[in-house]
JSON list of C-alpha atoms in Angstrom, two decimals:
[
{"chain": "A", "resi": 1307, "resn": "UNK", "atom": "CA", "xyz": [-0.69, -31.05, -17.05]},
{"chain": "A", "resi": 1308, "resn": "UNK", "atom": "CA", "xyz": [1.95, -29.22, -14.11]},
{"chain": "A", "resi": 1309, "resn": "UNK", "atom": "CA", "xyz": [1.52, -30.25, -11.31]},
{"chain": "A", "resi": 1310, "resn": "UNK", "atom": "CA", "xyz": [3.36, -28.75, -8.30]},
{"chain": "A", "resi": 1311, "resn": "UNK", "atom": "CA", "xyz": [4.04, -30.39, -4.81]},
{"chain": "A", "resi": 1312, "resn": "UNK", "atom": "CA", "xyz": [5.34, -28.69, -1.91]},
{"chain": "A", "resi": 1313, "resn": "UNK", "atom": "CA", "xyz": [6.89, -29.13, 1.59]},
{"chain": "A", "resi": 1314, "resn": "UNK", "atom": "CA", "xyz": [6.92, -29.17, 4.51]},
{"chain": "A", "resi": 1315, "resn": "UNK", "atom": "CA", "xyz": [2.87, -28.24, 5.10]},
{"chain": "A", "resi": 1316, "resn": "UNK", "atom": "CA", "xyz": [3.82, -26.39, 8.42]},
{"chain": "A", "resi": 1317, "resn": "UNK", "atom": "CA", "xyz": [6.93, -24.81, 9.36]},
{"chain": "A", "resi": 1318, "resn": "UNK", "atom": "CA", "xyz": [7.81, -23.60, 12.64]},
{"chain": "A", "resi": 1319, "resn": "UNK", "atom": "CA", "xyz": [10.68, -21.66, 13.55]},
{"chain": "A", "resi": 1320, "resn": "UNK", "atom": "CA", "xyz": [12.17, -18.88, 16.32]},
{"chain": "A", "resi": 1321, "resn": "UNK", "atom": "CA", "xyz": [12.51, -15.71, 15.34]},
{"chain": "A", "resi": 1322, "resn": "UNK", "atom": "CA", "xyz": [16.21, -14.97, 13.70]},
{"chain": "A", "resi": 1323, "resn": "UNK", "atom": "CA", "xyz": [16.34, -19.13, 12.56]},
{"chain": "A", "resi": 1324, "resn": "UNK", "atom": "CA", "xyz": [16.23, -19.45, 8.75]},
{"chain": "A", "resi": 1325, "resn": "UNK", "atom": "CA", "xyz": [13.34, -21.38, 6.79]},
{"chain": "A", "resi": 1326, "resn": "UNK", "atom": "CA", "xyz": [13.32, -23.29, 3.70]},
{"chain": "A", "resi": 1327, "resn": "UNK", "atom": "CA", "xyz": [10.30, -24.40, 1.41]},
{"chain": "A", "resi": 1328, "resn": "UNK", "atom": "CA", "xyz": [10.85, -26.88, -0.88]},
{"chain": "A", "resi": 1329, "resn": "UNK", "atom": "CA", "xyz": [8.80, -27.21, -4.65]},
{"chain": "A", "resi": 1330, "resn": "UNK", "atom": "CA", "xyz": [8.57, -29.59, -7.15]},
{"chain": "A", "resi": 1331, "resn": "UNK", "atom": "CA", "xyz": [6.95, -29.32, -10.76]},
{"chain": "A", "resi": 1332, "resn": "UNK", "atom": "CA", "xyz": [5.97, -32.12, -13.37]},
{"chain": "A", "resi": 1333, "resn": "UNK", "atom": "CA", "xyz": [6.67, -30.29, -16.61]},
{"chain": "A", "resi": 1334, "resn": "UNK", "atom": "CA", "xyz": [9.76, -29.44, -17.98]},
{"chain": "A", "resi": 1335, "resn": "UNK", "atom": "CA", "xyz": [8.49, -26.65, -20.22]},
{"chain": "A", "resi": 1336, "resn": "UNK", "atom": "CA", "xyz": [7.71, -24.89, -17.22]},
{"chain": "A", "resi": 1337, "resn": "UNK", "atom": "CA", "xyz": [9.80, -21.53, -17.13]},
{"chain": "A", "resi": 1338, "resn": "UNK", "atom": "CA", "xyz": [8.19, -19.04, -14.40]},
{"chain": "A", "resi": 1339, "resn": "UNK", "atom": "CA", "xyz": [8.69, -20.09, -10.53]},
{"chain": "A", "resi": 1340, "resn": "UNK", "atom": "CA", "xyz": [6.88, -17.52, -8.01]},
{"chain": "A", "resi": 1341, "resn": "UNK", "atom": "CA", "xyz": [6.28, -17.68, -4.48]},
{"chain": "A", "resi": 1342, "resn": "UNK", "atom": "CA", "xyz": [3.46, -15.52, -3.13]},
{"chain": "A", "resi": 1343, "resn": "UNK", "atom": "CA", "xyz": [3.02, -14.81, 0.40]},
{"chain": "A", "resi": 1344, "resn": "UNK", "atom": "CA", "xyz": [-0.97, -14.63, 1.89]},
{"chain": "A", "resi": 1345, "resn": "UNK", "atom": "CA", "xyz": [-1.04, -13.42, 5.45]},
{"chain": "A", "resi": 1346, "resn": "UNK", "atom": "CA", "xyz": [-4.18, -13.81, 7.57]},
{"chain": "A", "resi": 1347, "resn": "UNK", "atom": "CA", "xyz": [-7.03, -12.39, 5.96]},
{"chain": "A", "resi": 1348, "resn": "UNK", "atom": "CA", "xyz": [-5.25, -10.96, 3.11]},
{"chain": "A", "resi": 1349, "resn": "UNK", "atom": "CA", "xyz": [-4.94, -11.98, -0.70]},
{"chain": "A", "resi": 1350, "resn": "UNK", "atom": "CA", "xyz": [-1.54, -13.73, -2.17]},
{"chain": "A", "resi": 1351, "resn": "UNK", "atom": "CA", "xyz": [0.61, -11.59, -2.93]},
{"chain": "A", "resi": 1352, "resn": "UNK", "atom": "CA", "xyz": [3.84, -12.10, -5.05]},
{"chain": "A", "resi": 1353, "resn": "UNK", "atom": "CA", "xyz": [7.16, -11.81, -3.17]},
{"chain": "A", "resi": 1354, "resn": "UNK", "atom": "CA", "xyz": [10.12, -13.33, -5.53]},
{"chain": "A", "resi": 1355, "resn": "UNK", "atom": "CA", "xyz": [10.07, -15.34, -8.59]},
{"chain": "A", "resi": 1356, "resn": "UNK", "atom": "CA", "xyz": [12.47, -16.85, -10.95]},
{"chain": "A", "resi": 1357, "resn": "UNK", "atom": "CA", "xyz": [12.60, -17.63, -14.16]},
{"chain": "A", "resi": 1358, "resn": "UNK", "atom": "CA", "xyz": [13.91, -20.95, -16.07]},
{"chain": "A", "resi": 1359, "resn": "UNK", "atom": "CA", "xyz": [17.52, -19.20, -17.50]},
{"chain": "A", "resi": 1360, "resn": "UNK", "atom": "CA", "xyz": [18.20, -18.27, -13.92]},
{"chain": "A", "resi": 1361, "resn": "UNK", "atom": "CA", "xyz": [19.85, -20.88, -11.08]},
{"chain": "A", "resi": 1362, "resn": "UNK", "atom": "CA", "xyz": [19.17, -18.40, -7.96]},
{"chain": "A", "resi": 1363, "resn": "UNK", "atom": "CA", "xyz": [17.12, -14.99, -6.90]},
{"chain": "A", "resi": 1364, "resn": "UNK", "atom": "CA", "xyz": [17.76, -12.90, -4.09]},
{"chain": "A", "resi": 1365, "resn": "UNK", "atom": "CA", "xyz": [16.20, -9.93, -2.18]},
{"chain": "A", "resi": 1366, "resn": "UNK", "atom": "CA", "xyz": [16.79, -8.86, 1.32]},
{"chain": "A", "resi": 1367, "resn": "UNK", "atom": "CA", "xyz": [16.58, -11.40, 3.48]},
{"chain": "A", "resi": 1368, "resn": "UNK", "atom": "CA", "xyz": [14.74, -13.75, 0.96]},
{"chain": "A", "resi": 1369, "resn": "UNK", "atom": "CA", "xyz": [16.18, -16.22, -1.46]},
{"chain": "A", "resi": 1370, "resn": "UNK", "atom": "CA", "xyz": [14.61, -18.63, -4.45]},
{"chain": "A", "resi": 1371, "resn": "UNK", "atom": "CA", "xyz": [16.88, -21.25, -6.13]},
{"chain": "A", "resi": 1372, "resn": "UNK", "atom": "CA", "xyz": [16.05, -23.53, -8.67]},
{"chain": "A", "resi": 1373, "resn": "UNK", "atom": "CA", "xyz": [17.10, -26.60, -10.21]},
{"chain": "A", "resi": 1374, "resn": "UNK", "atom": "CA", "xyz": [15.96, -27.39, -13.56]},
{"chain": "A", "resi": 1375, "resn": "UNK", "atom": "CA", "xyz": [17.28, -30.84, -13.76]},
{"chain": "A", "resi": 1376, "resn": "UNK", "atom": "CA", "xyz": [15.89, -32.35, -10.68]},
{"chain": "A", "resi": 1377, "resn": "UNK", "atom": "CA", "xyz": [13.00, -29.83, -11.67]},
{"chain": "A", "resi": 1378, "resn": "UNK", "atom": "CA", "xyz": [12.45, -28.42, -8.32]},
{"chain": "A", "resi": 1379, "resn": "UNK", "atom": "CA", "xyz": [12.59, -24.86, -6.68]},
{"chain": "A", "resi": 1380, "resn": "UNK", "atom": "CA", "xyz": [12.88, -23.43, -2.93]},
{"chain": "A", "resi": 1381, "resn": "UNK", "atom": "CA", "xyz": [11.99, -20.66, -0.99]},
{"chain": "A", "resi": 1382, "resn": "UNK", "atom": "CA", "xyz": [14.87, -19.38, 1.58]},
{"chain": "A", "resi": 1383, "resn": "UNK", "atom": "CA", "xyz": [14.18, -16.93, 4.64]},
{"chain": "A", "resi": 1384, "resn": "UNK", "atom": "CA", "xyz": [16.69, -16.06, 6.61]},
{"chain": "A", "resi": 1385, "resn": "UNK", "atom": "CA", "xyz": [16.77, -14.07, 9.68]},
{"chain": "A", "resi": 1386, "resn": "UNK", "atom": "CA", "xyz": [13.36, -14.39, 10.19]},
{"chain": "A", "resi": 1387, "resn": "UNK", "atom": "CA", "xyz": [10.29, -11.98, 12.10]},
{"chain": "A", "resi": 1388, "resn": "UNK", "atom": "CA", "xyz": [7.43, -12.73, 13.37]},
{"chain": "A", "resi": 1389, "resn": "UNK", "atom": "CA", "xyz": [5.60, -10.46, 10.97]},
{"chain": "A", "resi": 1390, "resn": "UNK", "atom": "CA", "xyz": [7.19, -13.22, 8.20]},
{"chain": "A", "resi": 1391, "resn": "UNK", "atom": "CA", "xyz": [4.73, -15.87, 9.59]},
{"chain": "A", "resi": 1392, "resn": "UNK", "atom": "CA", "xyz": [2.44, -16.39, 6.58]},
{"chain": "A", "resi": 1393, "resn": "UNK", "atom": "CA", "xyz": [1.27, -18.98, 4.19]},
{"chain": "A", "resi": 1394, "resn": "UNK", "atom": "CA", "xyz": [3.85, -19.54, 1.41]},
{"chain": "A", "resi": 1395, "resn": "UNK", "atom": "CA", "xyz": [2.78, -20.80, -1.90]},
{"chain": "A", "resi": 1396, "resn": "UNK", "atom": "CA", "xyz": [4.81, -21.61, -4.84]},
{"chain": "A", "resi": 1397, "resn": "UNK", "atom": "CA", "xyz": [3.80, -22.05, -8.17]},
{"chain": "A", "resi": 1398, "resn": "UNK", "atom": "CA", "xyz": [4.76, -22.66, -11.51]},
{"chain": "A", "resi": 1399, "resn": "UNK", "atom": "CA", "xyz": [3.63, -21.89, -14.90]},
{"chain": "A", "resi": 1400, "resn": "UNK", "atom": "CA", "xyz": [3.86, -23.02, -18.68]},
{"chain": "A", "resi": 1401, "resn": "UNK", "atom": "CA", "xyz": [3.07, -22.08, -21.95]},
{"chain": "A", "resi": 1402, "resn": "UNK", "atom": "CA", "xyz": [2.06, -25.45, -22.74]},
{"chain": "A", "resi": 1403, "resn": "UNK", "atom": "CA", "xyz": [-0.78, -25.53, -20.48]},
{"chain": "A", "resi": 1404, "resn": "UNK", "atom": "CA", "xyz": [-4.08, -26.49, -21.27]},
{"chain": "A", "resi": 1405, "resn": "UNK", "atom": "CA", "xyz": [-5.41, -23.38, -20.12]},
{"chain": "A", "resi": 1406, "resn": "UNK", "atom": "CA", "xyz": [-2.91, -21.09, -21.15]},
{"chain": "A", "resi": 1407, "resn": "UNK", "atom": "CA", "xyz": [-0.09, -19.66, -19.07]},
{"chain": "A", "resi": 1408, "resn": "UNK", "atom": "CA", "xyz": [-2.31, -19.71, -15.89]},
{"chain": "A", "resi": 1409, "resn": "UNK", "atom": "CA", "xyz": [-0.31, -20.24, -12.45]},
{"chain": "A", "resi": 1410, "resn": "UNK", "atom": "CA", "xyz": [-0.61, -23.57, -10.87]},
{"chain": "A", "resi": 1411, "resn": "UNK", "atom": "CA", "xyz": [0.13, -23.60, -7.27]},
{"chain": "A", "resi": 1412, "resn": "UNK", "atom": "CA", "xyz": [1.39, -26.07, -4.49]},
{"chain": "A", "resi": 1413, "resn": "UNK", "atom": "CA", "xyz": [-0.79, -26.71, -1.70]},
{"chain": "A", "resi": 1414, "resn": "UNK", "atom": "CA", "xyz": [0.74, -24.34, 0.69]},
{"chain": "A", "resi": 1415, "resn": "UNK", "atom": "CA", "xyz": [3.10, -23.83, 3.88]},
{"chain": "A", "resi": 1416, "resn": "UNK", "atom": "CA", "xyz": [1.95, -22.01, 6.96]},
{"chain": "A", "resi": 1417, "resn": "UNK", "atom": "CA", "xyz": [4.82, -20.53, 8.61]},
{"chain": "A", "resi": 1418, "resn": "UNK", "atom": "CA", "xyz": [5.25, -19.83, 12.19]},
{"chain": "A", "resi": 1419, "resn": "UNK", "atom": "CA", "xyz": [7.84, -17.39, 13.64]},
{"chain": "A", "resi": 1420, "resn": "UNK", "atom": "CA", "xyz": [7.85, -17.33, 17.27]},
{"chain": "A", "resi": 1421, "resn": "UNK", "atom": "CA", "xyz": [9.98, -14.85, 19.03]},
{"chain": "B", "resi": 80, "resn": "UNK", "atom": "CA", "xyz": [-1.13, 0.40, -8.48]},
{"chain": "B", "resi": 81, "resn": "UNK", "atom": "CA", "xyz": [-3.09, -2.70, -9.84]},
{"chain": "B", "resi": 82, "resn": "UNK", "atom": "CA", "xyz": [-6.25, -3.25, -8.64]},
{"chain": "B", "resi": 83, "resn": "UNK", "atom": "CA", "xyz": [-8.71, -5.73, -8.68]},
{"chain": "B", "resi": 84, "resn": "UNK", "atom": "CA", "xyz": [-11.82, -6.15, -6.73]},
{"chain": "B", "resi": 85, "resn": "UNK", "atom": "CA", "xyz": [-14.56, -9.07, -5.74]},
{"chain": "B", "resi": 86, "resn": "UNK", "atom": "CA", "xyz": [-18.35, -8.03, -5.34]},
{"chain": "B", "resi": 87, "resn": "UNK", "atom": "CA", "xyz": [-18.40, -9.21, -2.14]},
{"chain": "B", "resi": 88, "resn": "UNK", "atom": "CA", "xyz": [-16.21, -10.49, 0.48]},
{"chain": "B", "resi": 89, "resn": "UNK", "atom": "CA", "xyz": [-19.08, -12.66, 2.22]},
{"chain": "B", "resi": 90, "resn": "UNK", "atom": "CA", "xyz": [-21.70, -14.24, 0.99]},
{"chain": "B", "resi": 91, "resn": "UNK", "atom": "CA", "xyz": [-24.27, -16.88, 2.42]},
{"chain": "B", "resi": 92, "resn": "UNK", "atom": "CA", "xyz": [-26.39, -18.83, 0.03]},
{"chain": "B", "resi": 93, "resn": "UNK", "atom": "CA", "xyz": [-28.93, -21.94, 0.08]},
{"chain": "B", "resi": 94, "resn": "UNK", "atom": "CA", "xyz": [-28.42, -25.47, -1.95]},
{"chain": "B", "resi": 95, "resn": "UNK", "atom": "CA", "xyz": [-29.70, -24.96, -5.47]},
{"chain": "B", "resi": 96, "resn": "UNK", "atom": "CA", "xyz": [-29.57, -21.65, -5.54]},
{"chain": "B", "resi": 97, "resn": "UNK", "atom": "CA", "xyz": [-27.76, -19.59, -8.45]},
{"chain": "B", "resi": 98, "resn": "UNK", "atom": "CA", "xyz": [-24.39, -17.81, -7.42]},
{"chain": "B", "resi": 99, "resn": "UNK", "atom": "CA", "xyz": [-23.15, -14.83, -9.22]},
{"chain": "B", "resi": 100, "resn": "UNK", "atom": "CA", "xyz": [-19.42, -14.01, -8.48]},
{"chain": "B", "resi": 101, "resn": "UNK", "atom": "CA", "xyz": [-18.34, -10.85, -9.78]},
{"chain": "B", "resi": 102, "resn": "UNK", "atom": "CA", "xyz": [-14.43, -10.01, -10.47]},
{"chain": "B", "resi": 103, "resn": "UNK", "atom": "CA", "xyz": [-13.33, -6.33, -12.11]},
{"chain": "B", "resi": 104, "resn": "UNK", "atom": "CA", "xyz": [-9.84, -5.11, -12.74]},
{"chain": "B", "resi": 105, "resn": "UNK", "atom": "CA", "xyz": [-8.87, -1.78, -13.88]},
{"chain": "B", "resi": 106, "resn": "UNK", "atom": "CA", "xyz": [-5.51, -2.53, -15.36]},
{"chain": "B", "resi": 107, "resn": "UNK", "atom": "CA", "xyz": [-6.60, -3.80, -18.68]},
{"chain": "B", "resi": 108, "resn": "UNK", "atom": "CA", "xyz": [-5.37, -6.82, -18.18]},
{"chain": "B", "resi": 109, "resn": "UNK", "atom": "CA", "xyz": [-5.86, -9.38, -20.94]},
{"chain": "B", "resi": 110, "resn": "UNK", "atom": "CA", "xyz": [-6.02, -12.73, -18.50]},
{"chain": "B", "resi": 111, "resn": "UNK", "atom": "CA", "xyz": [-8.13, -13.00, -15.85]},
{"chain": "B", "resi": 112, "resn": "UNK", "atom": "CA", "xyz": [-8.45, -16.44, -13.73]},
{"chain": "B", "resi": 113, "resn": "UNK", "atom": "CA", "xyz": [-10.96, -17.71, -11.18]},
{"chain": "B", "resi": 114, "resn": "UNK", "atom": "CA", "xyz": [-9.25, -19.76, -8.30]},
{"chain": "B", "resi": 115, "resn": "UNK", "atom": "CA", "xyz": [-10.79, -21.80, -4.88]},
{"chain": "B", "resi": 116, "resn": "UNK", "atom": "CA", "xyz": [-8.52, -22.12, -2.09]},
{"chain": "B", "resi": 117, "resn": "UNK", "atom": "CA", "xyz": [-9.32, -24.61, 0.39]},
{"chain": "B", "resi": 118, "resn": "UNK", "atom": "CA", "xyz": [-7.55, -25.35, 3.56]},
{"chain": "B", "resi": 119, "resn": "UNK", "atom": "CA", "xyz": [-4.35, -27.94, 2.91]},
{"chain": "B", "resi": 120, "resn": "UNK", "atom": "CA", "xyz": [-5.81, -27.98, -0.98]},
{"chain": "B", "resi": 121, "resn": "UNK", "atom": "CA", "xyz": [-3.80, -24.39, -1.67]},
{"chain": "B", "resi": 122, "resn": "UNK", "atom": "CA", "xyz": [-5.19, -22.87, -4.50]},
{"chain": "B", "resi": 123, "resn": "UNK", "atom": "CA", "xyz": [-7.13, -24.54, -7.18]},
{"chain": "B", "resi": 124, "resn": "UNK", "atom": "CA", "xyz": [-7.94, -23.47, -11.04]},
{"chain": "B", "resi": 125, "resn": "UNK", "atom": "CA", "xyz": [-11.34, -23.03, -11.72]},
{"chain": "B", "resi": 126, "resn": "UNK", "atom": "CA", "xyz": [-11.76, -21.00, -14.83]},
{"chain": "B", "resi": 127, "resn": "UNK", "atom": "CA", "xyz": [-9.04, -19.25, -16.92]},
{"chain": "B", "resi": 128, "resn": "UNK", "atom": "CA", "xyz": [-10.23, -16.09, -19.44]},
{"chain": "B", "resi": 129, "resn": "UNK", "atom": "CA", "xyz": [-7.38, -14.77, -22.13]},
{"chain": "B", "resi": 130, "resn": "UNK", "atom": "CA", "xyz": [-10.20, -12.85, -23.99]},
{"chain": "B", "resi": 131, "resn": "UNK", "atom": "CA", "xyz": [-12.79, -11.02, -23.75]},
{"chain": "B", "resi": 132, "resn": "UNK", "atom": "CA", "xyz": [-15.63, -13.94, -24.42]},
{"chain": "B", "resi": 133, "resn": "UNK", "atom": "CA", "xyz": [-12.71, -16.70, -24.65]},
{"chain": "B", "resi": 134, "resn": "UNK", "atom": "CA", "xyz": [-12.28, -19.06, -21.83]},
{"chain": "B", "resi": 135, "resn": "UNK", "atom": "CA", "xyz": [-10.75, -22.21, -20.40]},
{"chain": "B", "resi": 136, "resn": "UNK", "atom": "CA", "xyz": [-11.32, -24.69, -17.97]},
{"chain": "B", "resi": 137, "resn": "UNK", "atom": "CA", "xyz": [-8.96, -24.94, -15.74]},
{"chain": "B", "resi": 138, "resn": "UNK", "atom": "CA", "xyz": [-8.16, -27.97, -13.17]},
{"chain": "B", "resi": 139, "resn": "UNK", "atom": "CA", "xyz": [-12.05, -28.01, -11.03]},
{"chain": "B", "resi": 140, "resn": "UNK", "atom": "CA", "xyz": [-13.74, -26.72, -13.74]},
{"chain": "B", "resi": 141, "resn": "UNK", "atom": "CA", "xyz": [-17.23, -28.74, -12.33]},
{"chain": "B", "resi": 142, "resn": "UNK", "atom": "CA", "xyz": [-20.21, -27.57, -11.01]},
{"chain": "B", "resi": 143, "resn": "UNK", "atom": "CA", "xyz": [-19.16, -24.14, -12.50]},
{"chain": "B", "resi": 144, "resn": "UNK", "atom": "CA", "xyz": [-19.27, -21.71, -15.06]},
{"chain": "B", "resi": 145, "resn": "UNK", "atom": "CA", "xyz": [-18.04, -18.17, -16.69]},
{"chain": "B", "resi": 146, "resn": "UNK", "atom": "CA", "xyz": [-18.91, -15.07, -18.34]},
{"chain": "B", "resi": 147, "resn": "UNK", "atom": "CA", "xyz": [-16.65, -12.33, -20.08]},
{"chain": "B", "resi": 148, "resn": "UNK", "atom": "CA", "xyz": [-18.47, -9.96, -21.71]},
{"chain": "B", "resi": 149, "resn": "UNK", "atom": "CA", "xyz": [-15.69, -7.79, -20.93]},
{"chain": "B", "resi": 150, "resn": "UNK", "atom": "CA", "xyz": [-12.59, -6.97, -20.78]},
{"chain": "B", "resi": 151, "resn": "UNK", "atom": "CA", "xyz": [-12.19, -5.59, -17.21]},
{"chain": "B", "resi": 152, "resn": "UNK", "atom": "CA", "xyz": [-15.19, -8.03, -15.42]},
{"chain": "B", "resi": 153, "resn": "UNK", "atom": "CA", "xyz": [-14.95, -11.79, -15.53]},
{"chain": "B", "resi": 154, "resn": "UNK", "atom": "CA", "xyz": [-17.85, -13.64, -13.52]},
{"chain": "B", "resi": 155, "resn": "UNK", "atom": "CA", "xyz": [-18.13, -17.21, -12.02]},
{"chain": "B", "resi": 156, "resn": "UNK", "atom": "CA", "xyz": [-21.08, -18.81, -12.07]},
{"chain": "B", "resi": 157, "resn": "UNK", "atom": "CA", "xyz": [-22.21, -21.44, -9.48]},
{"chain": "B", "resi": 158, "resn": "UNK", "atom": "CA", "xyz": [-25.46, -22.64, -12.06]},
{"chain": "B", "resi": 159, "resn": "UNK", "atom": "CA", "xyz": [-27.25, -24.68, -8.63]},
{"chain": "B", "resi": 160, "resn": "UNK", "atom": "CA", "xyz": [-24.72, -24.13, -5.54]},
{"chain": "B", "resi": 161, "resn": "UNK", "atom": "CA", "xyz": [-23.92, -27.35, -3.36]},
{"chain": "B", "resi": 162, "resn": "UNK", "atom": "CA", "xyz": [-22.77, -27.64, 0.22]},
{"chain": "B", "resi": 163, "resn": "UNK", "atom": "CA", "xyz": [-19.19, -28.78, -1.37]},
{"chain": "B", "resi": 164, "resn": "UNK", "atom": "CA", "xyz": [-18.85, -25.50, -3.15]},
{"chain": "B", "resi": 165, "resn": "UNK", "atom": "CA", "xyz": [-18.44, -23.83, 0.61]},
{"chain": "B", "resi": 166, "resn": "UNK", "atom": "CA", "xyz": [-15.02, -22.07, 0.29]},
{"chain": "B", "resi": 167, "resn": "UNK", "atom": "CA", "xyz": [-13.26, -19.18, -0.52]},
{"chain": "B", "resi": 168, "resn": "UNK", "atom": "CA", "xyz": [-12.85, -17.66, -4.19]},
{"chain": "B", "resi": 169, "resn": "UNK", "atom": "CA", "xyz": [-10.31, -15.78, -5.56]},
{"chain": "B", "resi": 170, "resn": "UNK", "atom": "CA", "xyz": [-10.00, -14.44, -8.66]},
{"chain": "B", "resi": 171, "resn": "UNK", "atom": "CA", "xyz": [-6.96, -12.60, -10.27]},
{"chain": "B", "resi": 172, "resn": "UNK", "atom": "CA", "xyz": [-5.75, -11.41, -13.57]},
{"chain": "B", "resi": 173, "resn": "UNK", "atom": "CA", "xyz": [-2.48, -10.61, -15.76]},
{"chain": "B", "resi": 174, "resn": "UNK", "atom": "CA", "xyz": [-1.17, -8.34, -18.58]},
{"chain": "B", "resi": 175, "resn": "UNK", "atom": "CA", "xyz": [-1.11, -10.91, -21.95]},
{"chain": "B", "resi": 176, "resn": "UNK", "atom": "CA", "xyz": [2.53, -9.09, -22.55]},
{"chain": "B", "resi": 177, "resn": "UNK", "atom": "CA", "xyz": [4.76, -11.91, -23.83]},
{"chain": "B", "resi": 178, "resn": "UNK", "atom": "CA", "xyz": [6.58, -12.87, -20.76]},
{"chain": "B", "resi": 179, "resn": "UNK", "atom": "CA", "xyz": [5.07, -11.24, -17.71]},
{"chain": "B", "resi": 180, "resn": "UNK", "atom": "CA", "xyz": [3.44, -13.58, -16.02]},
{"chain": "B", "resi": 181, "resn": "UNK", "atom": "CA", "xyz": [2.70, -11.90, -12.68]},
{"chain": "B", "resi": 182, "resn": "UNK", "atom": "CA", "xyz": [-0.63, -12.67, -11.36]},
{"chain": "B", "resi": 183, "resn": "UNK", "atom": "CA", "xyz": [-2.41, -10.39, -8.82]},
{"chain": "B", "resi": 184, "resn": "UNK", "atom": "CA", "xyz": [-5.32, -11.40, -6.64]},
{"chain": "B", "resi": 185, "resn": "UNK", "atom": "CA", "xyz": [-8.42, -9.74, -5.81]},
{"chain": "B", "resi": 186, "resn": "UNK", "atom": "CA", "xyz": [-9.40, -10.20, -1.77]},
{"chain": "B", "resi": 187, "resn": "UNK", "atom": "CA", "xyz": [-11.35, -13.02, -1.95]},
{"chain": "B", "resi": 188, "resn": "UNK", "atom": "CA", "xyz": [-15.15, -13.95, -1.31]},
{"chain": "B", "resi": 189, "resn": "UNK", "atom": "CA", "xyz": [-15.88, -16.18, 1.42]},
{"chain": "B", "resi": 190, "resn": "UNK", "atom": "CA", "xyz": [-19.21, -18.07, 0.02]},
{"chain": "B", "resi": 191, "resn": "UNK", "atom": "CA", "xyz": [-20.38, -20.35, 2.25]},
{"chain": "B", "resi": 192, "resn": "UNK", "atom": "CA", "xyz": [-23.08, -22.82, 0.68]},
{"chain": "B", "resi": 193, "resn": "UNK", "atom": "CA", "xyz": [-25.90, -23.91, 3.80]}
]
């Protein structure tokens, strides 16, 4: 089945630095990449994603890219505020799945803005 | 807006007891999904639903089970709850439109197992 790894664990950054969180995935079929953001307290909640046809994302101040070849995916921040510290999760998905087209997500990154 | 609740957001039970975990969405949404997150472990499949009475085991599907009677409430079931089952459960559920694969989470129950 997928499986997803992700990096760095912990990220720690001033504020207005950029930060970048790096994802692999097993399985080629894969085809939907989101990253969900869970602040302290709160439930994940989706903040970009990207799909398989598609080499980059943006929105604001936050970008996703993804390579399909080397089959990994990364989460860019740039300019970033304290209310941005968070743990980041990405995930993937596939239609192949054992259990459907459930997500299956890395093990997180906490991020730390300090300003 | 989509919304999707969890019985409770703590709960406190003893070894060997029977856990009931309730999850309800009012979206109509066909998938619903039971997760664990665990600090440095992220967040791990339990149980998948795409049905109402259809399910799937997903990735730590031990030690637990599920019930959709349903469409809108899908339940985990902890059949004799162990110490190792302390954690936090999320559940979370998705439209079965062809391509949308957005997932949205319910706040979590903290169940801690003594």
């Amino acid at each position: 089945g997928e499986n997803v790894e992700q990096h760095p664990s912990t990220l720690s950054v001033q504020e207005g630095d950029s930060a970048v969180i790096k994802c692999t995935y097993s399985d080629s079929a894969s085809n939907y990449f989101p990253w969900y953001k869970q602040e302290l307290g709160k439930r994940p909640q989706l903040i970009i994603d990207i799909r398989s046809n598609v080499g980059e994302k943006k929105d604001q101040r936050i970008a996703v890219t993804l390579n399909k070849t080397a089959k990994h995916f990364s989460l860019h921040i740039t300019e970033t505020q304290p209310e941005d510290s968070a743990v980041y999760f990405c995930a993937a998905t596939t239609p192949n799945h054992r259990a459907g087209t459930a997500l299956i997500f890395g093990k997180g990154t906490t991020l730390s803005v300090s300003s | 807006d989509v919304k999707v609740t969890q019985s409770s957001r703590y709960l406190v039970k003893r070894t060997g007891e029977k856990v009931f975990l309730e999850c309800v969405q009012d979206m109509d949404h066909e998938n619903m999904f039971w997760y664990r997150q665990d600090p440095g472990l992220g967040l791990r499949l339990i149980y998948f639903s795409y049905d109402v009475k259809m399910k799937e085991k997903g990735d730590i599907p031990e030690g637990y089970s599920v019930s959709r009677e349903k469409k809108e409430r899908f339940s985990l079931i902890l059949e004799s709850a162990s110490t190792n089952q302390t954690s936090m459960y999320l559940c979370a559920s998705r439209t079965g439109l062809a391509g949308m694969y957005e997932q949205y989470f319910g706040p979590g129950t903290r169940l801690t197992v003594t």
